[in-house]
C-alpha cells in the first residue's frame, strides 16, 4: 500500500524523520552526565512511538488519564501525569498503581496535597514550581511550597517545572537563557525542600526548546520534552529541530480549483489541521499549515492553507499554483503549525519510512 | 449518575436546549410552504441527535465519508455529502448506494463530473454554485455550470450553494439580505440549467443564520443548516438562537488557583475546547470559551478561558473569582465559541435534560 491508496484527509508519520529527531534530542540530553530524558507522550499518544522514544519501557510523561492507562497497560510503569491533579482523579491513578504502575501526579495546592497523602491507594506526587511560565506551580519563594511538601510527607517524589515560556523565545541564546533560569529555579526549590528535611529524588524540568539548548543541567535529574519527536512549523522556528525534519503531515486531496484566483481547496480543514495559529507569532506565519508536494517536497511560491473551514482548507500561494498537475483528487501534504493539536484530530498514523510506501498503521490514544 | 460523577474534561449536551433549538429552526423553515429542511449532521455527528433533527430518517447532510457510512447504516438513506467529491471517493459512495442508501455528492468541476457519470456505481450529484462565499462552487455566469450539468447527464440531481459568508454579517437584516442574494443566485442557476433542458429536482442552499432569517424561499426546495442544533457563542451573536440556548458545553475541573492574579486553571485546554477563535470577530470576544457555573448559570464578571494550552485553560475574569467556592476539583462549564470544532474533540455526549442528572450517553462519529 502507498499513500495514494489512502482516503484523505489522514495523518502520515515519517519514521526516518522521527528517528532523526529522537537521535538529536538523545544527543542533547547526553551532553549532561547523569541527566535522564523522560519523553512526554502527549504529542505522539502512541505505544509504537513510545517504543522508540522511551525504549525498554523507560520513564515517560503523560497528559491525560487515558494516556496513563494506555501506556501502563502497554508496559510503561514509570510515569509522571504532568497536569495538576484533582482529588477526584486519584482513584484512577491509584488503581493503575495497584496494578503495577508507578504513575506520579503533580500538584501546586496544599489541599490537593493533603488529599493525595490521605488517599488509601499509593500515589506519589511532585510539587509543581513556577519558574517563569506563570501557568501552574507555586512561586519559588512562596510559603506554600514547604507546606505542600509537608502535606505530601512520604508521598513527595520531587519537584517539577515547565518552561512553556520558552515558546516566547526566538533564538538559541534565548532558549539557553530560559533553560538556565528554569534550572536555577527548580534546583533552588529542591534545595529549599531538602533543607527542610525532605528527600527530593526527582528534579524534573523541561520543554523541547530548552531541553535541546540548555547549557547546564547540574542538579537536575530529568528533562521532559514531547513535541521534538515530530516537530512542526513553530518548533522549527524555535530551533528545536532542522526546518525540514517535521515527521507528521496531513495527506490531503484537491477538492476545488480556482485558477482565476490562484487558489485551491483541500479536503483538510479546521478539523484535520486544527485551528492552531502558533506561527502567527513566529518570524514566518504559515497560516493553518504549509502545503508541500505528495512526496513532501516544497512547491514554488511556498503555498499555505490560508483559510480553514470545518472540512475545507483554502490554499494561497505567492507564485502561480501548478494547476496542470493538480486536478481534482491530486494529493498534497500539509505540514502542521503545531503537531500536538493537528495529530489529536486523527486516530492513527500511516507510517512511511522516507518514501510513500505505507509500512505500518499505528494507533493513538485520544480523549481523556 | 450526575455530572459530578464524570471524569473531566467531557462534553455535556442539554436535551432541553437542543429541543428548543430544533423547534426554532423547524418553525423558521415552516414559514416557507413546500420548503424542506435537510439538517447538516457535521456538528452533531450523532444518530441520537439525528433521530430528533431528522425524524423518520428524513433527508440529511453530511461532511465526511465516515458520517455518510454511519448514518446510512443507521437508516438515513437520503443524504447529501456536501464537500466537493474526488474521483477516488466515488467507490465508497457507490458502495453505500448499492447497499440501499442514496448518498448524493457535489462538484464544481467538469472532470470530476465526468468521473461521476462514468462510474459504474450509482452516484447522483449536485452542481455546486458560488453565491458569494467565494469558497467552492462555480460562478453563476460561468460557462462551466452548463458543462458540469452536461457531463453529469442523468446523474444531475440538482444545484447546491452554501452561504458561509453569512458569518460575516452581524444583524438580522444582514442575514435576510445574504439569504435573499443566495436564493436569487441558486434559483437563477437552477433556471439556467432547466432552460438548457436539464431536470433540476433539488435546489439546495443554506447556513444556519440565513435559514433562520430568510424572508423568501421561492424556487428553493430545501435548506441545509447544522450548527443551529447546538448553537454557540458565535452563532448567538449572529442571532441564530437566543444567547442562553447553547446546548453543548465542556465540563471541566479546577486544577489551579491563583487568587493573587485572579486566575484559575481548568483541565479543559486547547484539545478539549479547540483553538477556534470565532468570537474574536464578533461584538463580544469570549477568548476560548465562556466559563459558567456547574449548572450552567452565569458567574460574576463573566469569566472566560483567555489562554488555552494543550490540557490547561487559564480563566480570566472582570470581577474577583469566587475562590472560596472553587477549590481544586470544583466543576465549571465552558461554553464553546464554535460547537462544531469543540464537539469534534470528544467521542461522546453526556446528556442532561435541563438539570445535572446524566440521562444518556450518546456516541459521535469523528474522523474521516
mmCIF file of C-alpha atoms in Angstrom, chain A residues 99-318:
data_model
loop_
_atom_site.group_PDB
_atom_site.id
_atom_site.type_symbol
_atom_site.label_atom_id
_atom_site.label_comp_id
_atom_site.label_asym_id
_atom_site.label_seq_id
_atom_site.Cartn_x
_atom_site.Cartn_y
_atom_site.Cartn_z
ATOM 1 C CA UNK A 99 -1.977 -2.937 39.081
ATOM 2 C CA UNK A 100 1.788 -2.422 38.928
ATOM 3 C CA UNK A 101 2.321 1.051 37.511
ATOM 4 C CA UNK A 102 4.112 3.926 39.229
ATOM 5 C CA UNK A 103 2.164 6.909 37.970
ATOM 6 C CA UNK A 104 3.188 10.034 39.809
ATOM 7 C CA UNK A 105 0.991 13.123 39.851
ATOM 8 C CA UNK A 106 1.764 16.808 40.282
ATOM 9 C CA UNK A 107 0.210 19.481 42.443
ATOM 10 C CA UNK A 108 0.708 23.097 43.492
ATOM 11 C CA UNK A 109 -2.075 23.122 46.067
ATOM 12 C CA UNK A 110 -1.920 22.293 49.762
ATOM 13 C CA UNK A 111 -5.450 20.880 49.944
ATOM 14 C CA UNK A 112 -4.792 18.638 46.959
ATOM 15 C CA UNK A 113 -1.521 17.523 48.571
ATOM 16 C CA UNK A 114 -3.451 16.558 51.691
ATOM 17 C CA UNK A 115 -5.929 14.581 49.587
ATOM 18 C CA UNK A 116 -3.032 12.743 47.932
ATOM 19 C CA UNK A 117 -1.439 11.871 51.278
ATOM 20 C CA UNK A 118 -4.797 10.785 52.691
ATOM 21 C CA UNK A 119 -5.713 8.579 49.749
ATOM 22 C CA UNK A 120 -5.776 4.884 50.687
ATOM 23 C CA UNK A 121 -4.050 3.953 47.443
ATOM 24 C CA UNK A 122 -0.418 4.720 46.671
ATOM 25 C CA UNK A 123 0.006 7.911 44.676
ATOM 26 C CA UNK A 124 3.310 9.755 44.833
ATOM 27 C CA UNK A 125 3.409 13.389 43.790
ATOM 28 C CA UNK A 126 5.773 16.117 42.681
ATOM 29 C CA UNK A 127 5.376 19.684 43.868
ATOM 30 C CA UNK A 128 4.915 21.963 40.865
ATOM 31 C CA UNK A 129 7.047 25.093 40.851
ATOM 32 C CA UNK A 130 6.612 28.156 38.663
ATOM 33 C CA UNK A 131 9.931 29.012 37.024
ATOM 34 C CA UNK A 132 8.592 31.903 34.947
ATOM 35 C CA UNK A 133 5.829 30.486 32.767
ATOM 36 C CA UNK A 134 3.113 31.852 35.097
ATOM 37 C CA UNK A 135 0.771 28.951 34.329
ATOM 38 C CA UNK A 136 0.831 26.300 37.050
ATOM 39 C CA UNK A 137 3.167 25.959 40.011
ATOM 40 C CA UNK A 138 3.906 27.804 43.209
ATOM 41 C CA UNK A 139 6.367 30.667 43.306
ATOM 42 C CA UNK A 140 9.875 29.735 44.407
ATOM 43 C CA UNK A 141 9.741 31.952 47.481
ATOM 44 C CA UNK A 142 6.178 31.082 48.419
ATOM 45 C CA UNK A 143 5.480 29.640 51.875
ATOM 46 C CA UNK A 144 3.133 27.249 50.057
ATOM 47 C CA UNK A 145 5.996 25.161 48.650
ATOM 48 C CA UNK A 146 7.157 23.747 52.015
ATOM 49 C CA UNK A 147 3.515 23.397 53.065
ATOM 50 C CA UNK A 148 2.833 21.181 50.046
ATOM 51 C CA UNK A 149 5.933 19.106 50.806
ATOM 52 C CA UNK A 150 4.890 18.747 54.430
ATOM 53 C CA UNK A 151 1.351 17.789 53.435
ATOM 54 C CA UNK A 152 2.637 15.172 50.998
ATOM 55 C CA UNK A 153 5.089 13.754 53.530
ATOM 56 C CA UNK A 154 6.409 10.405 52.338
ATOM 57 C CA UNK A 155 4.380 10.811 49.128
ATOM 58 C CA UNK A 156 6.681 13.612 47.956
ATOM 59 C CA UNK A 157 8.529 12.306 44.894
ATOM 60 C CA UNK A 158 10.244 15.512 43.864
ATOM 61 C CA UNK A 159 9.780 18.892 42.237
ATOM 62 C CA UNK A 160 8.714 19.703 38.704
ATOM 63 C CA UNK A 161 8.554 22.754 36.463
ATOM 64 C CA UNK A 162 7.645 23.540 32.878
ATOM 65 C CA UNK A 163 9.297 26.232 30.811
ATOM 66 C CA UNK A 164 6.497 26.782 28.324
ATOM 67 C CA UNK A 165 7.527 30.429 28.208
ATOM 68 C CA UNK A 166 10.433 29.265 26.044
ATOM 69 C CA UNK A 167 7.831 29.385 23.255
ATOM 70 C CA UNK A 168 8.175 33.154 23.514
ATOM 71 C CA UNK A 169 11.907 32.973 22.791
ATOM 72 C CA UNK A 170 13.222 33.124 19.263
ATOM 73 C CA UNK A 171 16.969 32.496 19.261
ATOM 74 C CA UNK A 172 19.104 29.637 20.521
ATOM 75 C CA UNK A 173 20.544 32.121 23.024
ATOM 76 C CA UNK A 174 17.007 32.870 24.265
ATOM 77 C CA UNK A 175 16.426 29.159 24.799
ATOM 78 C CA UNK A 176 19.704 28.696 26.656
ATOM 79 C CA UNK A 177 18.921 31.675 28.906
ATOM 80 C CA UNK A 178 15.397 30.439 29.690
ATOM 81 C CA UNK A 179 16.761 26.941 30.312
ATOM 82 C CA UNK A 180 19.310 28.255 32.783
ATOM 83 C CA UNK A 181 16.670 30.326 34.609
ATOM 84 C CA UNK A 182 14.476 27.228 34.811
ATOM 85 C CA UNK A 183 17.366 25.123 36.069
ATOM 86 C CA UNK A 184 18.237 27.650 38.758
ATOM 87 C CA UNK A 185 14.602 27.843 39.788
ATOM 88 C CA UNK A 186 13.880 24.150 40.090
ATOM 89 C CA UNK A 187 17.225 23.377 41.745
ATOM 90 C CA UNK A 188 16.600 26.153 44.267
ATOM 91 C CA UNK A 189 13.187 24.676 45.015
ATOM 92 C CA UNK A 190 14.697 21.226 45.506
ATOM 93 C CA UNK A 191 17.393 22.604 47.817
ATOM 94 C CA UNK A 192 14.809 24.520 49.790
ATOM 95 C CA UNK A 193 12.837 21.340 50.453
ATOM 96 C CA UNK A 194 15.958 19.319 51.215
ATOM 97 C CA UNK A 195 16.980 21.971 53.745
ATOM 98 C CA UNK A 196 13.596 21.423 55.372
ATOM 99 C CA UNK A 197 14.397 17.736 55.713
ATOM 100 C CA UNK A 198 12.640 16.277 52.684
ATOM 101 C CA UNK A 199 14.114 13.756 50.283
ATOM 102 C CA UNK A 200 13.664 15.151 46.759
ATOM 103 C CA UNK A 201 14.665 12.330 44.448
ATOM 104 C CA UNK A 202 13.219 13.774 41.233
ATOM 105 C CA UNK A 203 14.135 17.241 39.984
ATOM 106 C CA UNK A 204 12.280 17.492 36.684
ATOM 107 C CA UNK A 205 12.063 20.333 34.180
ATOM 108 C CA UNK A 206 11.522 20.814 30.536
ATOM 109 C CA UNK A 207 10.174 21.917 27.213
ATOM 110 C CA UNK A 208 11.523 20.848 23.852
ATOM 111 C CA UNK A 209 13.435 24.044 23.022
ATOM 112 C CA UNK A 210 15.104 24.322 26.434
ATOM 113 C CA UNK A 211 15.917 20.600 26.556
ATOM 114 C CA UNK A 212 17.643 20.994 23.205
ATOM 115 C CA UNK A 213 19.633 24.115 24.039
ATOM 116 C CA UNK A 214 20.339 24.111 27.790
ATOM 117 C CA UNK A 215 23.997 24.756 28.576
ATOM 118 C CA UNK A 216 23.902 23.308 32.085
ATOM 119 C CA UNK A 217 21.768 20.726 33.869
ATOM 120 C CA UNK A 218 23.584 20.483 37.238
ATOM 121 C CA UNK A 219 21.201 19.449 39.974
ATOM 122 C CA UNK A 220 18.504 18.373 37.533
ATOM 123 C CA UNK A 221 17.692 14.648 37.435
ATOM 124 C CA UNK A 222 15.470 14.538 34.378
ATOM 125 C CA UNK A 223 14.198 16.566 31.464
ATOM 126 C CA UNK A 224 10.778 16.316 29.835
ATOM 127 C CA UNK A 225 10.064 17.108 26.184
ATOM 128 C CA UNK A 226 7.465 15.881 23.727
ATOM 129 C CA UNK A 227 6.902 17.830 20.544
ATOM 130 C CA UNK A 228 10.573 17.397 19.491
ATOM 131 C CA UNK A 229 9.731 13.868 18.324
ATOM 132 C CA UNK A 230 7.620 15.088 15.450
ATOM 133 C CA UNK A 231 8.498 18.765 15.247
ATOM 134 C CA UNK A 232 6.349 21.329 13.486
ATOM 135 C CA UNK A 233 6.494 24.690 11.738
ATOM 136 C CA UNK A 234 6.579 26.535 15.052
ATOM 137 C CA UNK A 235 9.227 24.368 16.740
ATOM 138 C CA UNK A 236 11.400 24.652 13.638
ATOM 139 C CA UNK A 237 11.385 28.420 14.150
ATOM 140 C CA UNK A 238 12.322 27.918 17.807
ATOM 141 C CA UNK A 239 15.364 25.919 16.605
ATOM 142 C CA UNK A 240 14.193 22.679 18.224
ATOM 143 C CA UNK A 241 14.946 20.747 15.034
ATOM 144 C CA UNK A 242 16.042 21.408 11.435
ATOM 145 C CA UNK A 243 13.297 23.049 9.396
ATOM 146 C CA UNK A 244 12.968 20.058 7.072
ATOM 147 C CA UNK A 245 12.624 17.491 9.859
ATOM 148 C CA UNK A 246 8.899 17.538 10.539
ATOM 149 C CA UNK A 247 7.766 13.945 10.904
ATOM 150 C CA UNK A 248 3.984 14.328 10.787
ATOM 151 C CA UNK A 249 1.916 15.759 7.975
ATOM 152 C CA UNK A 250 -1.686 15.626 6.843
ATOM 153 C CA UNK A 251 -2.253 13.989 3.482
ATOM 154 C CA UNK A 252 -4.976 15.862 1.620
ATOM 155 C CA UNK A 253 -6.685 15.865 -1.768
ATOM 156 C CA UNK A 254 -7.541 18.756 -4.046
ATOM 157 C CA UNK A 255 -11.319 19.229 -3.965
ATOM 158 C CA UNK A 256 -11.565 22.642 -5.659
ATOM 159 C CA UNK A 257 -9.541 24.623 -8.213
ATOM 160 C CA UNK A 258 -9.720 28.375 -8.800
ATOM 161 C CA UNK A 259 -7.022 29.257 -11.355
ATOM 162 C CA UNK A 260 -8.529 32.746 -11.772
ATOM 163 C CA UNK A 261 -7.896 33.429 -8.075
ATOM 164 C CA UNK A 262 -4.776 31.219 -7.830
ATOM 165 C CA UNK A 263 -6.352 29.207 -5.026
ATOM 166 C CA UNK A 264 -7.063 25.557 -4.335
ATOM 167 C CA UNK A 265 -9.392 23.862 -1.894
ATOM 168 C CA UNK A 266 -8.158 20.819 0.014
ATOM 169 C CA UNK A 267 -10.190 18.288 1.982
ATOM 170 C CA UNK A 268 -8.120 19.154 5.059
ATOM 171 C CA UNK A 269 -9.728 21.974 7.004
ATOM 172 C CA UNK A 270 -10.076 23.083 10.592
ATOM 173 C CA UNK A 271 -10.835 19.593 11.895
ATOM 174 C CA UNK A 272 -7.996 17.802 10.102
ATOM 175 C CA UNK A 273 -5.405 20.546 10.727
ATOM 176 C CA UNK A 274 -6.722 22.188 13.925
ATOM 177 C CA UNK A 275 -7.183 25.931 14.193
ATOM 178 C CA UNK A 276 -3.829 26.372 15.886
ATOM 179 C CA UNK A 277 -2.125 29.544 14.684
ATOM 180 C CA UNK A 278 1.183 29.236 16.575
ATOM 181 C CA UNK A 279 3.224 30.552 13.679
ATOM 182 C CA UNK A 280 1.256 33.802 13.723
ATOM 183 C CA UNK A 281 3.734 34.941 16.377
ATOM 184 C CA UNK A 282 6.778 33.462 14.617
ATOM 185 C CA UNK A 283 9.027 35.075 12.021
ATOM 186 C CA UNK A 284 7.259 33.105 9.282
ATOM 187 C CA UNK A 285 3.475 32.843 9.522
ATOM 188 C CA UNK A 286 2.257 29.667 7.824
ATOM 189 C CA UNK A 287 -1.478 30.272 8.218
ATOM 190 C CA UNK A 288 -3.016 26.904 9.097
ATOM 191 C CA UNK A 289 -0.118 24.916 7.614
ATOM 192 C CA UNK A 290 2.467 24.766 4.861
ATOM 193 C CA UNK A 291 1.462 22.952 1.678
ATOM 194 C CA UNK A 292 4.045 20.669 0.050
ATOM 195 C CA UNK A 293 4.009 18.048 -2.667
ATOM 196 C CA UNK A 294 2.720 14.490 -2.241
ATOM 197 C CA UNK A 295 6.284 13.301 -1.505
ATOM 198 C CA UNK A 296 6.927 16.125 0.960
ATOM 199 C CA UNK A 297 8.966 18.289 -1.419
ATOM 200 C CA UNK A 298 8.483 22.071 -1.454
ATOM 201 C CA UNK A 299 6.285 23.770 -4.056
ATOM 202 C CA UNK A 300 7.073 27.044 -5.827
ATOM 203 C CA UNK A 301 5.713 30.068 -4.007
ATOM 204 C CA UNK A 302 5.546 28.157 -0.698
ATOM 205 C CA UNK A 303 1.765 27.765 -0.591
ATOM 206 C CA UNK A 304 -0.072 27.584 2.713
ATOM 207 C CA UNK A 305 -3.568 26.889 3.986
ATOM 208 C CA UNK A 306 -4.663 30.478 4.484
ATOM 209 C CA UNK A 307 -8.293 29.806 5.442
ATOM 210 C CA UNK A 308 -9.656 26.814 7.315
ATOM 211 C CA UNK A 309 -13.328 25.863 7.246
ATOM 212 C CA UNK A 310 -14.555 22.721 9.011
ATOM 213 C CA UNK A 311 -13.639 20.377 6.135
ATOM 214 C CA UNK A 312 -12.152 22.775 3.570
ATOM 215 C CA UNK A 313 -8.674 24.257 3.536
ATOM 216 C CA UNK A 314 -8.119 27.134 1.126
ATOM 217 C CA UNK A 315 -4.602 27.277 -0.290
ATOM 218 C CA UNK A 316 -2.915 30.556 -1.151
ATOM 219 C CA UNK A 317 0.484 30.932 -2.794
ATOM 220 C CA UNK A 318 2.951 33.667 -3.685
#
